[in-house]
PDB file of C-alpha atoms in Angstrom:
ATOM      1  CA  UNK A1495      84.423  83.081  88.122  1.00  0.00           C
ATOM      2  CA  UNK A1496      82.099  86.096  87.882  1.00  0.00           C
ATOM      3  CA  UNK A1497      84.476  88.240  89.926  1.00  0.00           C
ATOM      4  CA  UNK A1498      87.404  87.154  87.756  1.00  0.00           C
ATOM      5  CA  UNK A1499      85.516  88.017  84.562  1.00  0.00           C
ATOM      6  CA  UNK A1500      84.549  91.455  85.882  1.00  0.00           C
ATOM      7  CA  UNK A1501      88.065  92.163  87.159  1.00  0.00           C
ATOM      8  CA  UNK A1502      89.507  91.219  83.764  1.00  0.00           C
ATOM      9  CA  UNK A1503      87.110  93.592  81.990  1.00  0.00           C
ATOM     10  CA  UNK A1504      87.838  96.384  84.484  1.00  0.00           C
ATOM     11  CA  UNK A1505      91.588  95.943  84.000  1.00  0.00           C
ATOM     12  CA  UNK A1506      91.198  96.509  80.268  1.00  0.00           C
ATOM     13  CA  UNK A1507      89.062  99.671  80.557  1.00  0.00           C
ATOM     14  CA  UNK A1508      90.874 102.805  81.754  1.00  0.00           C
ATOM     15  CA  UNK A1509      87.700 104.194  83.367  1.00  0.00           C
ATOM     16  CA  UNK A1510      87.974 101.591  86.125  1.00  0.00           C
ATOM     17  CA  UNK A1511      91.618 102.304  87.076  1.00  0.00           C
ATOM     18  CA  UNK A1512      92.395  98.617  87.653  1.00  0.00           C
ATOM     19  CA  UNK A1513      96.056  98.060  86.847  1.00  0.00           C
ATOM     20  CA  UNK A1514      96.454  94.534  88.156  1.00  0.00           C
ATOM     21  CA  UNK A1515      94.527  91.651  89.638  1.00  0.00           C
ATOM     22  CA  UNK A1516      96.243  90.082  92.628  1.00  0.00           C
ATOM     23  CA  UNK A1517      94.373  86.918  93.615  1.00  0.00           C
ATOM     24  CA  UNK A1518      94.903  85.247  96.961  1.00  0.00           C
ATOM     25  CA  UNK A1519      95.458  81.591  96.125  1.00  0.00           C
ATOM     26  CA  UNK A1520      94.817  78.968  98.790  1.00  0.00           C
ATOM     27  CA  UNK A1521      94.775  75.210  98.845  1.00  0.00           C
ATOM     28  CA  UNK A1522      92.632  73.038 101.068  1.00  0.00           C
ATOM     29  CA  UNK A1523      92.678  73.678 104.804  1.00  0.00           C
ATOM     30  CA  UNK A1524      95.546  71.795 106.417  1.00  0.00           C
ATOM     31  CA  UNK A1525      95.361  69.872 109.661  1.00  0.00           C
ATOM     32  CA  UNK A1526      96.595  72.016 112.505  1.00  0.00           C
ATOM     33  CA  UNK A1527      95.785  75.263 110.709  1.00  0.00           C
ATOM     34  CA  UNK A1528      96.948  76.957 107.580  1.00  0.00           C
ATOM     35  CA  UNK A1529      96.459  75.792 104.025  1.00  0.00           C
ATOM     36  CA  UNK A1530      98.008  73.179 101.818  1.00  0.00           C
ATOM     37  CA  UNK A1531      99.583  73.791  98.445  1.00  0.00           C
ATOM     38  CA  UNK A1532      97.215  75.020  95.746  1.00  0.00           C
ATOM     39  CA  UNK A1533      96.534  72.229  93.205  1.00  0.00           C
ATOM     40  CA  UNK A1534      97.799  74.045  90.102  1.00  0.00           C
ATOM     41  CA  UNK A1535      97.771  70.770  88.155  1.00  0.00           C
ATOM     42  CA  UNK A1536      93.958  70.885  88.221  1.00  0.00           C
ATOM     43  CA  UNK A1537      93.890  74.133  86.221  1.00  0.00           C
ATOM     44  CA  UNK A1538      94.565  72.119  83.060  1.00  0.00           C
ATOM     45  CA  UNK A1539      91.156  70.518  83.516  1.00  0.00           C
ATOM     46  CA  UNK A1540      89.229  73.788  83.367  1.00  0.00           C
ATOM     47  CA  UNK A1541      86.729  74.047  80.555  1.00  0.00           C
ATOM     48  CA  UNK A1542      87.744  75.394  77.164  1.00  0.00           C
ATOM     49  CA  UNK A1543      84.122  76.537  76.777  1.00  0.00           C
ATOM     50  CA  UNK A1544      82.534  79.678  78.187  1.00  0.00           C
ATOM     51  CA  UNK A1545      80.342  79.421  81.259  1.00  0.00           C
ATOM     52  CA  UNK A1546      77.220  80.665  79.510  1.00  0.00           C
ATOM     53  CA  UNK A1547      75.268  81.587  82.640  1.00  0.00           C
ATOM     54  CA  UNK A1548      78.199  83.344  84.341  1.00  0.00           C
ATOM     55  CA  UNK A1549      79.281  85.157  81.175  1.00  0.00           C
ATOM     56  CA  UNK A1550      75.692  86.297  80.541  1.00  0.00           C
ATOM     57  CA  UNK A1551      75.483  87.736  84.066  1.00  0.00           C
ATOM     58  CA  UNK A1552      78.872  89.431  83.608  1.00  0.00           C
ATOM     59  CA  UNK A1553      77.668  90.906  80.304  1.00  0.00           C
ATOM     60  CA  UNK A1554      74.551  92.319  82.002  1.00  0.00           C
ATOM     61  CA  UNK A1555      76.630  93.921  84.756  1.00  0.00           C
ATOM     62  CA  UNK A1556      79.185  95.334  82.301  1.00  0.00           C
ATOM     63  CA  UNK A1557      76.429  96.827  80.117  1.00  0.00           C
ATOM     64  CA  UNK A1558      74.907  98.463  83.205  1.00  0.00           C
ATOM     65  CA  UNK A1559      78.315  99.974  83.948  1.00  0.00           C
ATOM     66  CA  UNK A1560      78.503 101.404  80.441  1.00  0.00           C
ATOM     67  CA  UNK A1561      81.084  99.105  78.892  1.00  0.00           C
ATOM     68  CA  UNK A1562      80.919  99.156  75.103  1.00  0.00           C
ATOM     69  CA  UNK A1563      79.149  96.276  73.378  1.00  0.00           C
ATOM     70  CA  UNK A1564      82.315  95.204  71.552  1.00  0.00           C
ATOM     71  CA  UNK A1565      84.122  94.734  74.884  1.00  0.00           C
ATOM     72  CA  UNK A1566      81.097  93.018  76.391  1.00  0.00           C
ATOM     73  CA  UNK A1567      81.083  90.530  73.511  1.00  0.00           C
ATOM     74  CA  UNK A1568      84.815  89.887  74.014  1.00  0.00           C
ATOM     75  CA  UNK A1569      84.044  88.945  77.622  1.00  0.00           C
ATOM     76  CA  UNK A1570      81.119  86.714  76.677  1.00  0.00           C
ATOM     77  CA  UNK A1571      83.368  84.655  74.399  1.00  0.00           C
ATOM     78  CA  UNK A1572      85.991  83.898  77.073  1.00  0.00           C
ATOM     79  CA  UNK A1573      86.263  80.288  78.207  1.00  0.00           C
ATOM     80  CA  UNK A1574      86.581  79.373  81.866  1.00  0.00           C
ATOM     81  CA  UNK A1575      90.231  78.448  81.270  1.00  0.00           C
ATOM     82  CA  UNK A1576      90.950  81.765  79.494  1.00  0.00           C
ATOM     83  CA  UNK A1577      89.493  83.785  82.375  1.00  0.00           C
ATOM     84  CA  UNK A1578      91.451  81.922  85.040  1.00  0.00           C
ATOM     85  CA  UNK A1579      94.667  82.010  82.969  1.00  0.00           C
ATOM     86  CA  UNK A1580      94.250  85.762  82.498  1.00  0.00           C
ATOM     87  CA  UNK A1581      93.864  86.368  86.228  1.00  0.00           C
ATOM     88  CA  UNK A1582      96.719  84.048  87.214  1.00  0.00           C
ATOM     89  CA  UNK A1583      99.057  85.332  84.499  1.00  0.00           C
ATOM     90  CA  UNK A1584     100.644  87.669  87.029  1.00  0.00           C
ATOM     91  CA  UNK A1585     101.771  86.457  90.400  1.00  0.00           C
ATOM     92  CA  UNK A1586      99.123  86.171  93.049  1.00  0.00           C
ATOM     93  CA  UNK A1587      99.534  85.767  96.780  1.00  0.00           C
ATOM     94  CA  UNK A1588      99.940  82.143  97.814  1.00  0.00           C
ATOM     95  CA  UNK A1589      98.586  81.338 101.268  1.00  0.00           C
ATOM     96  CA  UNK A1590     100.111  78.007 102.254  1.00  0.00           C
ATOM     97  CA  UNK A1591     101.601  78.915 105.611  1.00  0.00           C
ATOM     98  CA  UNK A1592     100.774  77.470 108.980  1.00  0.00           C
ATOM     99  CA  UNK A1593     100.263  79.367 112.201  1.00  0.00           C
ATOM    100  CA  UNK A1594      98.741  82.838 112.024  1.00  0.00           C
ATOM    101  CA  UNK A1595      97.601  82.430 108.424  1.00  0.00           C
ATOM    102  CA  UNK A1596      95.414  85.535 108.316  1.00  0.00           C
ATOM    103  CA  UNK A1597      98.207  87.872 109.449  1.00  0.00           C
ATOM    104  CA  UNK A1598     100.807  86.236 107.221  1.00  0.00           C
ATOM    105  CA  UNK A1599      98.452  86.338 104.230  1.00  0.00           C
ATOM    106  CA  UNK A1600      97.589  89.987 104.907  1.00  0.00           C
ATOM    107  CA  UNK A1601     101.302  90.841 105.036  1.00  0.00           C
ATOM    108  CA  UNK A1602     101.884  89.033 101.718  1.00  0.00           C
ATOM    109  CA  UNK A1603      98.951  90.859 100.124  1.00  0.00           C
ATOM    110  CA  UNK A1604     100.266  94.225 101.320  1.00  0.00           C
ATOM    111  CA  UNK A1605     103.786  93.480 100.083  1.00  0.00           C
ATOM    112  CA  UNK A1606     102.513  92.360  96.685  1.00  0.00           C
ATOM    113  CA  UNK A1607     100.206  95.360  96.307  1.00  0.00           C
ATOM    114  CA  UNK A1608     103.008  97.780  97.204  1.00  0.00           C
ATOM    115  CA  UNK A1609     105.337  96.126  94.669  1.00  0.00           C
ATOM    116  CA  UNK A1610     102.663  96.363  91.994  1.00  0.00           C
ATOM    117  CA  UNK A1611     101.964 100.019  92.811  1.00  0.00           C
ATOM    118  CA  UNK A1612     105.658 100.840  92.361  1.00  0.00           C
ATOM    119  CA  UNK A1613     105.650  98.983  89.053  1.00  0.00           C
ATOM    120  CA  UNK A1614     102.668 100.849  87.540  1.00  0.00           C
ATOM    121  CA  UNK A1615     103.811 104.329  88.597  1.00  0.00           C
TER     122      UNK A1615
END
């Protein structure tokens, strides 16, 4: 959650040059290798309240990096569900393949990153 909060703040501040967040989304390890389908239905159960401890740590880090207090306060108010929804709003890379999962996932990440780079140019 902390990494998602920081990435979201970085994406919204031009000093950090973050144009997109491309999460790698995996389900539970499958028998015989690979990963199962990610349980997207569980996202509805995420908290509508902020994670006070995580948001406080994110605020400390963002202040140390020179983010303005108004933006820091915006981050502190985000609920767990809002953070995750913000990160997953754009397509991520879904690792649900069997076999050589690491190579297949790396290829998907590279393809997605290259597509995103073309889009933001």
